[in-house]
Structures are given as C-alpha cells and as structure tokens.
PDB file of C-alpha atoms in Angstrom:
ATOM      1  CA  MET A  48     -40.382  28.318-130.493  1.00 42.00           C
ATOM      2  CA  SER A  49     -40.320  26.067-133.554  1.00 58.00           C
ATOM      3  CA  PHE A  50     -40.935  22.367-133.540  1.00 73.00           C
ATOM      4  CA  GLN A  51     -38.585  20.252-135.643  1.00 87.00           C
ATOM      5  CA  GLN A  52     -40.386  17.448-137.455  1.00 95.00           C
ATOM      6  CA  THR A  53     -38.713  14.045-137.617  1.00 97.00           C
ATOM      7  CA  ILE A  54     -38.550  11.690-140.595  1.00 97.00           C
ATOM      8  CA  PHE A  55     -37.479   8.059-140.627  1.00 98.00           C
ATOM      9  CA  LEU A  56     -36.028   7.338-144.056  1.00 96.00           C
ATOM     10  CA  VAL A  57     -35.662   3.646-144.924  1.00 98.00           C
ATOM     11  CA  ASP A  58     -34.125   2.502-148.213  1.00 95.00           C
ATOM     12  CA  ARG A  59     -31.696  -0.292-148.994  1.00 95.00           C
ATOM     13  CA  ASP A  60     -29.340   2.176-150.729  1.00 93.00           C
ATOM     14  CA  PRO A  61     -27.241   4.165-148.210  1.00 94.00           C
ATOM     15  CA  ALA A  62     -26.279   6.707-150.902  1.00 91.00           C
ATOM     16  CA  ALA A  63     -29.944   7.387-151.704  1.00 88.00           C
ATOM     17  CA  ASN A  64     -30.673   7.738-147.980  1.00 92.00           C
ATOM     18  CA  GLU A  65     -27.841  10.239-147.612  1.00 92.00           C
ATOM     19  CA  LEU A  66     -28.972  12.327-150.576  1.00 88.00           C
ATOM     20  CA  LEU A  67     -32.601  12.463-149.423  1.00 88.00           C
ATOM     21  CA  ALA A  68     -31.577  13.095-145.817  1.00 92.00           C
ATOM     22  CA  ARG A  69     -29.477  16.114-146.837  1.00 91.00           C
ATOM     23  CA  ASN A  70     -32.415  17.528-148.805  1.00 86.00           C
ATOM     24  CA  PHE A  71     -34.766  17.150-145.850  1.00 88.00           C
ATOM     25  CA  GLU A  72     -32.220  18.490-143.373  1.00 91.00           C
ATOM     26  CA  ALA A  73     -31.804  21.570-145.577  1.00 87.00           C
ATOM     27  CA  HIS A  74     -35.502  22.195-144.873  1.00 84.00           C
ATOM     28  CA  GLU A  75     -34.871  21.786-141.126  1.00 89.00           C
ATOM     29  CA  PHE A  76     -36.204  18.261-140.681  1.00 93.00           C
ATOM     30  CA  MET A  77     -34.504  15.837-138.301  1.00 96.00           C
ATOM     31  CA  VAL A  78     -33.787  12.667-140.308  1.00 97.00           C
ATOM     32  CA  TYR A  79     -32.891   9.178-139.131  1.00 98.00           C
ATOM     33  CA  THR A  80     -31.927   6.647-141.793  1.00 97.00           C
ATOM     34  CA  ALA A  81     -31.986   2.876-141.986  1.00 98.00           C
ATOM     35  CA  THR A  82     -31.248   0.316-144.681  1.00 98.00           C
ATOM     36  CA  THR A  83     -33.231  -2.610-143.275  1.00 98.00           C
ATOM     37  CA  ALA A  84     -36.663  -3.253-141.797  1.00 98.00           C
ATOM     38  CA  GLU A  85     -35.025  -4.465-138.584  1.00 98.00           C
ATOM     39  CA  GLU A  86     -33.277  -1.104-138.159  1.00 98.00           C
ATOM     40  CA  LEU A  87     -36.619   0.640-138.711  1.00 98.00           C
ATOM     41  CA  LEU A  88     -38.320  -1.532-136.082  1.00 97.00           C
ATOM     42  CA  GLN A  89     -35.564  -0.634-133.612  1.00 97.00           C
ATOM     43  CA  MET A  90     -35.912   3.094-134.386  1.00 97.00           C
ATOM     44  CA  VAL A  91     -39.673   2.929-133.822  1.00 97.00           C
ATOM     45  CA  ARG A  92     -39.048   1.396-130.404  1.00 97.00           C
ATOM     46  CA  THR A  93     -36.690   4.170-129.305  1.00 96.00           C
ATOM     47  CA  LYS A  94     -37.704   7.327-131.207  1.00 97.00           C
ATOM     48  CA  ARG A  95     -40.801   9.117-132.440  1.00 96.00           C
ATOM     49  CA  ALA A  96     -41.285  10.136-136.075  1.00 97.00           C
ATOM     50  CA  ASP A  97     -43.728  12.496-137.736  1.00 96.00           C
ATOM     51  CA  LEU A  98     -43.329  10.633-141.036  1.00 96.00           C
ATOM     52  CA  ILE A  99     -41.826   7.362-142.249  1.00 98.00           C
ATOM     53  CA  ILE A 100     -40.617   7.087-145.836  1.00 96.00           C
ATOM     54  CA  LEU A 101     -40.320   3.357-146.461  1.00 97.00           C
ATOM     55  CA  GLY A 102     -38.776   1.632-149.463  1.00 96.00           C
ATOM     56  CA  VAL A 103     -40.283  -1.620-150.691  1.00 96.00           C
ATOM     57  CA  ASP A 104     -37.136  -3.499-151.690  1.00 94.00           C
ATOM     58  CA  LEU A 105     -35.330  -3.958-148.364  1.00 97.00           C
ATOM     59  CA  PRO A 106     -32.719  -6.702-147.906  1.00 97.00           C
ATOM     60  CA  ASP A 107     -34.377  -8.375-144.915  1.00 98.00           C
ATOM     61  CA  MET A 108     -38.108  -7.840-145.551  1.00 97.00           C
ATOM     62  CA  ASP A 109     -40.467  -6.374-148.104  1.00 97.00           C
ATOM     63  CA  GLY A 110     -41.238  -2.809-146.994  1.00 97.00           C
ATOM     64  CA  ARG A 111     -44.966  -3.487-147.368  1.00 97.00           C
ATOM     65  CA  ASP A 112     -44.654  -6.337-144.867  1.00 97.00           C
ATOM     66  CA  ALA A 113     -42.778  -4.013-142.498  1.00 98.00           C
ATOM     67  CA  CYS A 114     -45.589  -1.461-142.876  1.00 98.00           C
ATOM     68  CA  ARG A 115     -48.194  -4.131-142.149  1.00 98.00           C
ATOM     69  CA  LEU A 116     -46.253  -5.162-139.029  1.00 97.00           C
ATOM     70  CA  LEU A 117     -46.000  -1.572-137.780  1.00 98.00           C
ATOM     71  CA  ARG A 118     -49.730  -1.034-138.265  1.00 98.00           C
ATOM     72  CA  LYS A 119     -50.495  -4.322-136.497  1.00 97.00           C
ATOM     73  CA  ARG A 120     -48.442  -3.024-133.546  1.00 97.00           C
ATOM     74  CA  GLY A 121     -50.613   0.088-133.465  1.00 97.00           C
ATOM     75  CA  LEU A 122     -48.279   2.643-135.051  1.00 97.00           C
ATOM     76  CA  LEU A 123     -50.302   5.597-136.383  1.00 97.00           C
ATOM     77  CA  THR A 124     -47.406   7.595-137.883  1.00 97.00           C
ATOM     78  CA  PRO A 125     -47.995   8.412-141.570  1.00 97.00           C
ATOM     79  CA  ILE A 126     -46.053   6.058-143.842  1.00 97.00           C
ATOM     80  CA  LEU A 127     -45.151   6.880-147.432  1.00 95.00           C
ATOM     81  CA  ILE A 128     -44.195   3.760-149.333  1.00 96.00           C
ATOM     82  CA  VAL A 129     -41.635   4.388-152.071  1.00 93.00           C
ATOM     83  CA  SER A 130     -40.883   2.007-154.916  1.00 93.00           C
ATOM     84  CA  ASP A 131     -39.703   1.913-158.493  1.00 86.00           C
ATOM     85  CA  GLN A 132     -42.667  -0.385-159.211  1.00 86.00           C
ATOM     86  CA  GLY A 133     -45.496   1.837-160.390  1.00 77.00           C
ATOM     87  CA  SER A 134     -48.320  -0.340-161.651  1.00 84.00           C
ATOM     88  CA  ASP A 135     -51.829   0.028-160.273  1.00 87.00           C
ATOM     89  CA  SER A 136     -51.530  -3.352-158.545  1.00 87.00           C
ATOM     90  CA  ASP A 137     -48.270  -2.287-156.854  1.00 85.00           C
ATOM     91  CA  THR A 138     -49.961   0.874-155.602  1.00 89.00           C
ATOM     92  CA  ILE A 139     -52.915  -1.109-154.279  1.00 89.00           C
ATOM     93  CA  LEU A 140     -50.587  -3.553-152.490  1.00 90.00           C
ATOM     94  CA  GLY A 141     -48.762  -0.639-150.871  1.00 91.00           C
ATOM     95  CA  LEU A 142     -51.931   1.052-149.701  1.00 93.00           C
ATOM     96  CA  ASP A 143     -53.461  -2.225-148.531  1.00 95.00           C
ATOM     97  CA  SER A 144     -50.380  -2.828-146.368  1.00 96.00           C
ATOM     98  CA  GLY A 145     -51.210   0.306-144.377  1.00 97.00           C
ATOM     99  CA  GLY A 146     -49.310   2.972-146.286  1.00 96.00           C
ATOM    100  CA  ASN A 147     -50.838   6.441-146.354  1.00 96.00           C
ATOM    101  CA  ASP A 148     -49.540   6.999-149.862  1.00 93.00           C
ATOM    102  CA  TYR A 149     -47.499   5.184-152.495  1.00 93.00           C
ATOM    103  CA  ILE A 150     -44.853   7.166-154.363  1.00 89.00           C
ATOM    104  CA  VAL A 151     -43.070   5.922-157.460  1.00 90.00           C
ATOM    105  CA  LYS A 152     -39.383   6.801-157.738  1.00 81.00           C
ATOM    106  CA  PRO A 153     -37.908   9.227-158.478  1.00 75.00           C
ATOM    107  CA  ILE A 154     -39.275  11.166-155.527  1.00 68.00           C
ATOM    108  CA  ARG A 155     -40.489  14.688-156.171  1.00 63.00           C
ATOM    109  CA  TYR A 156     -40.421  17.124-153.297  1.00 57.00           C
ATOM    110  CA  ILE A 157     -43.724  18.934-153.853  1.00 51.00           C
ATOM    111  CA  TRP A 158     -45.374  17.139-150.910  1.00 53.00           C
ATOM    112  CA  LEU A 159     -42.622  18.541-148.687  1.00 57.00           C
ATOM    113  CA  TRP A 160     -44.270  21.952-148.994  1.00 52.00           C
ATOM    114  CA  PHE A 161     -47.627  20.535-147.895  1.00 52.00           C
ATOM    115  CA  MET A 162     -46.060  18.911-144.854  1.00 56.00           C
ATOM    116  CA  ARG A 163     -44.626  22.262-143.787  1.00 59.00           C
ATOM    117  CA  ASN A 164     -47.833  24.180-144.631  1.00 58.00           C
ATOM    118  CA  PRO A 165     -50.824  22.076-143.561  1.00 56.00           C
ATOM    119  CA  MET A 166     -54.241  23.312-144.603  1.00 45.00           C
TER     120      MET A 166
END
C-alpha cells in the first residue's frame, strides 16, 4: 500500500499555484493551494501536510512572518520558503524565520526526487 504525501502550496499567484500543483500531482502528491497566509493557517488547522512550500510576498502577510507564526505554534512540518529575492540577507531572513530551506524562483524540481527517495 502506498502512502500519498501531501503538500501545501502557498503563493499569491493562483496561476503559479495551479502550474506547480499539476506538476506535483503528476508525481502523485496530494496538493492543497492557498493564496494568502490566512488560508494557510486555516489549512494547517484542518489538514496535515508533509511539506509546505511558502511564498514570501503574500497579500495579507509576509510569508516569513507566517512561517515564524507556524513555528511558534509548534508546527514541525518542513517549510520551503520561495522568493524571487535571492540575496544572502534574504536567505538568512528566510531561514531565521523557521524555514528549512530558502529557494529562489524559478523553482527547479530536483529536490522532488530526494523527497520521493530519502536516503
């Protein structure tokens, strides 16, 4: 019996969410999308994720602040923070907010293989 991993995908751009969601679903992931931090907070209350992919530039809250809030509430789910801001200081801010990694757009899918094939 196979276990389907779940991803919460949060980006302000619904079209980007849809494109990424289709790519993940093609690899048999269950994907829930949101365009705001508030939607993410609601999803976390009602569903369990194996991974959260969290954009920085959300309309209602900076994604790093949302990450900080989730960690403060005790959430241990891995969080990948995604942004088009790629300076060292941006990366440090993302990791300091509780992100497990900081990815600069455009997203490459190589880490998808590692998630499916843990060492």
